[in-house]
XYZ file of C-alpha atoms in Angstrom:
167
model
C -0.029 0.034 0.017
C 1.386 3.434 -0.966
C 2.717 5.494 1.888
C 1.216 8.602 3.101
C 2.916 11.836 4.235
C 1.835 13.682 7.274
C -0.405 15.902 4.905
C -2.225 12.395 3.936
C -0.961 12.757 0.442
C -0.112 9.569 -1.165
C 3.247 9.578 -3.041
C 3.381 6.158 -4.365
C 6.159 3.921 -4.990
C 9.550 4.729 -6.440
C 12.454 2.505 -7.641
C 16.197 3.101 -7.661
C 18.212 1.458 -10.382
C 22.058 1.427 -10.055
C 24.112 0.917 -13.234
C 27.377 -0.541 -12.527
C 29.325 -3.363 -13.810
C 31.721 -3.674 -11.053
C 29.071 -3.149 -8.264
C 26.705 -5.673 -9.864
C 29.955 -8.159 -9.698
C 30.318 -7.412 -6.225
C 33.816 -5.783 -6.772
C 32.623 -3.055 -4.471
C 29.425 -2.024 -2.724
C 27.302 0.800 -4.468
C 27.421 3.999 -2.337
C 24.938 5.951 -4.434
C 21.880 3.899 -4.352
C 21.347 4.081 -0.651
C 21.644 8.039 -1.001
C 18.952 8.008 -3.446
C 16.671 5.755 -1.599
C 16.847 7.843 1.646
C 15.835 11.035 -0.281
C 12.825 9.474 -1.885
C 11.722 8.288 1.348
C 12.270 11.639 2.928
C 9.867 12.836 0.201
C 7.120 10.421 1.272
C 7.770 7.678 -1.573
C 7.739 3.997 -0.614
C 11.103 2.600 -1.902
C 12.915 -0.728 -1.459
C 16.657 -1.412 -1.761
C 18.395 -0.210 -4.880
C 18.345 -2.545 -7.817
C 22.115 -3.155 -8.880
C 22.565 -4.313 -12.502
C 25.235 -4.365 -15.152
C 25.552 -1.488 -17.737
C 23.745 -1.781 -20.783
C 20.438 -3.948 -21.514
C 19.917 -4.897 -17.747
C 19.326 -1.163 -17.196
C 16.606 -0.658 -19.336
C 15.049 -4.059 -18.183
C 15.040 -2.980 -14.627
C 13.592 0.498 -15.749
C 10.877 -1.251 -17.606
C 10.189 -3.690 -14.687
C 9.779 -0.793 -12.223
C 7.555 1.096 -14.478
C 5.305 -1.988 -15.376
C 5.337 -2.714 -11.541
C 3.610 0.651 -10.968
C 6.482 3.013 -9.838
C 5.562 6.620 -9.877
C 9.418 7.621 -10.062
C 12.342 5.640 -11.225
C 15.735 7.311 -10.556
C 18.844 5.664 -12.078
C 22.447 6.245 -10.924
C 25.475 5.721 -13.315
C 26.104 4.933 -16.921
C 25.749 8.423 -18.062
C 29.079 9.208 -19.197
C 31.286 8.706 -22.089
C 32.883 5.425 -21.670
C 32.083 2.686 -24.146
C 30.025 1.014 -21.243
C 28.130 3.810 -20.265
C 24.588 3.172 -21.874
C 21.858 4.411 -19.510
C 20.590 7.029 -21.959
C 20.508 4.818 -24.733
C 18.476 2.318 -22.601
C 16.181 4.974 -21.274
C 15.284 6.924 -24.363
C 13.271 4.242 -26.115
C 11.049 4.006 -22.832
C 10.126 7.471 -22.540
C 7.000 8.631 -24.087
C 7.770 12.365 -23.293
C 11.201 13.861 -22.287
C 11.511 16.466 -19.728
C 14.625 18.121 -20.705
C 14.767 20.956 -18.148
C 15.337 18.436 -15.255
C 18.359 16.865 -16.907
C 19.650 20.492 -17.702
C 19.216 21.605 -14.243
C 21.161 18.351 -12.886
C 24.141 19.321 -15.136
C 24.012 22.868 -14.179
C 23.896 22.229 -10.552
C 27.139 20.202 -10.936
C 28.690 23.015 -12.910
C 27.611 25.294 -10.079
C 29.015 23.149 -7.462
C 32.655 23.541 -9.267
C 32.511 20.295 -11.285
C 33.199 21.481 -14.932
C 32.939 17.740 -16.027
C 29.388 17.654 -15.162
C 28.447 18.832 -18.654
C 29.729 15.566 -19.887
C 26.739 13.534 -18.238
C 24.346 12.356 -20.771
C 21.432 11.863 -18.314
C 17.791 12.038 -19.684
C 14.549 12.816 -17.902
C 11.066 11.772 -19.020
C 7.747 10.139 -18.608
C 6.357 6.718 -19.251
C 2.713 6.394 -18.418
C 2.454 7.677 -14.899
C 5.997 7.398 -13.948
C 8.805 9.948 -13.946
C 12.115 8.595 -14.865
C 15.398 10.587 -14.289
C 18.948 9.418 -14.959
C 21.442 10.716 -12.228
C 25.214 10.631 -12.717
C 27.083 7.648 -10.876
C 29.075 9.616 -8.457
C 28.246 10.523 -5.063
C 28.585 14.199 -5.698
C 26.648 13.843 -8.995
C 24.020 12.055 -7.079
C 23.896 14.755 -4.298
C 23.740 17.469 -7.105
C 21.076 15.825 -8.866
C 18.853 15.488 -5.670
C 19.439 19.059 -4.905
C 17.425 19.731 -7.994
C 14.865 16.822 -7.563
C 14.069 17.570 -3.967
C 11.803 20.920 -4.600
C 10.302 19.664 -7.866
C 9.807 15.800 -7.730
C 6.445 15.698 -5.911
C 5.075 18.448 -7.887
C 6.205 16.754 -11.253
C 4.752 13.441 -10.216
C 1.493 14.988 -9.471
C 1.297 16.951 -12.686
C 1.897 13.743 -14.788
C -1.290 12.247 -13.450
C -3.279 15.367 -13.915
C -3.535 16.104 -10.002
C -4.109 19.764 -8.756
C -1.098 21.859 -8.256
């Protein structure tokens, strides 16, 4: 059952997908997914542990499964850079019915404003599929923190707008 906030508004469920070959192989523990889970819970979403998958097609499959499972928000982390294995945007784009470029642009800008000029190299996307908002965040802790600073004040409003709720 969806969690309700103190105001009684039901936020619904959210999913976190971590794209990392090394974390999926157990080489190291992912540190970005738990940051995102905590932020989503703070906003009133019901969210389980992050789903950690290798880069590439497993990312698209995990996003699709989350949306098909009724998630209102899917946040990914990792796979947005320029290395040959960074394929999160390519896996995300075909799933989107409508892109929301301002979110991805604001996340890149937040990184630059935080003094990280390489933030402009992130190719992350944001968009809507059905009643779900999907956003790609970078794979670094700093990139996730910058992305969450952009999402915190807008995420609930965006999710409500997707289903036509009053705003």
